[in-house]
Amino acid sequence: MRWPGIVKLNECIRTDVVYFDFSKAFDSVNHDLILHKLKHFYNLDGRLLKFLVSYISEREQQVLAGNTMSSKNSVLSGVPQGSILGPILFVLFINDLPSGLSAGTELALYSDDTKIWHEIRSDRDHDILQDDISYLNSWALKNKMNFHPQKCKVLSISHRPPPLLGILPNIQYFYTLGESALEYVESEKDLGVDFQY
């Protein structure tokens, strides 16, 4: 997989990368929505769809604390974790996420890790990336999922050092996710590899 900004460093072009963190991603997949997508987006029907309906629905859970067992509650969302089908169903569920992104904004999905990036050549590029952040937030809400704003980060990749906030005003663009400002970081772990600005 091509990592954002690596190629553009040699051309001295800044790239802003936004890392997203789904809150309880695998537990948040709504059963009605995933079944709707399987039927209408992927055209699954017949025995296969019936199997998947029985696989994810009509499940119950209960909790054992000490010697006390809770009553059973229906599980209305989530894909079975620790299974082969769970991650596949999750990927199928979020597969339509890139469809509303702007031209020039790239996206990488790996399980529940999501990042987008855009080359920053002018102020307009900041606005485009902000529009894409807002689109992803709207997608999440529409699909009954949530991003964890405190865990979503921005990493700017360029030859220049990051601006000092408060000393040089209006240099750094403040991206927001809903009502929350996204934090800039100087390094980020990406699929187990630490990338530093």
CSV table of N, CA, C and O in Angstrom, one decimal, residues 123 163-174:
chain,number,residue,atom,x,y,z
A,123,ASP,N,-5.1,27.4,0.2
A,123,ASP,CA,-6.2,27.4,1.2
A,123,ASP,C,-7.4,26.6,0.8
A,123,ASP,O,-8.0,25.9,1.6
A,163,PRO,N,4.1,24.8,12.2
A,163,PRO,CA,4.1,26.2,12.7
A,163,PRO,C,3.9,26.1,14.2
A,163,PRO,O,3.3,25.2,14.7
A,164,LEU,N,4.4,27.1,14.9
A,164,LEU,CA,4.2,27.2,16.4
A,164,LEU,C,2.9,27.9,16.6
A,164,LEU,O,2.7,29.1,16.3
A,165,LEU,N,1.9,27.1,17.2
A,165,LEU,CA,0.6,27.7,17.4
A,165,LEU,C,0.7,28.8,18.4
A,165,LEU,O,1.4,28.7,19.4
A,166,GLY,N,0.0,29.9,18.2
A,166,GLY,CA,0.0,31.0,19.1
A,166,GLY,C,1.0,32.1,18.7
A,166,GLY,O,0.9,33.2,18.9
A,167,ILE,N,2.1,31.6,18.1
A,167,ILE,CA,3.2,32.5,17.7
A,167,ILE,C,3.0,33.0,16.3
A,167,ILE,O,3.1,34.2,16.0
A,168,LEU,N,2.6,32.1,15.4
A,168,LEU,CA,2.3,32.4,14.0
A,168,LEU,C,0.8,32.1,13.8
A,168,LEU,O,0.5,31.0,13.3
A,169,PRO,N,-0.1,33.0,14.0
A,169,PRO,CA,-1.5,32.7,13.9
A,169,PRO,C,-1.9,32.6,12.4
A,169,PRO,O,-1.2,33.1,11.5
A,170,ASN,N,-2.9,31.8,12.2
A,170,ASN,CA,-3.5,31.6,10.9
A,170,ASN,C,-2.6,30.9,9.9
A,170,ASN,O,-2.8,30.9,8.7
A,171,ILE,N,-1.6,30.2,10.4
A,171,ILE,CA,-0.7,29.4,9.5
A,171,ILE,C,-1.3,28.0,9.4
A,171,ILE,O,-1.3,27.4,8.4
A,172,GLN,N,-1.7,27.5,10.6
A,172,GLN,CA,-2.1,26.1,10.6
A,172,GLN,C,-3.7,26.1,10.5
A,172,GLN,O,-4.3,26.8,11.3
A,173,TYR,N,-4.2,25.2,9.6
A,173,TYR,CA,-5.6,25.1,9.5
A,173,TYR,C,-6.2,24.3,10.6
A,173,TYR,O,-5.6,23.2,10.9
A,174,PHE,N,-7.3,24.6,11.1
A,174,PHE,CA,-7.9,23.9,12.2
A,174,PHE,C,-9.1,23.0,11.6
A,174,PHE,O,-10.1,23.5,11.3
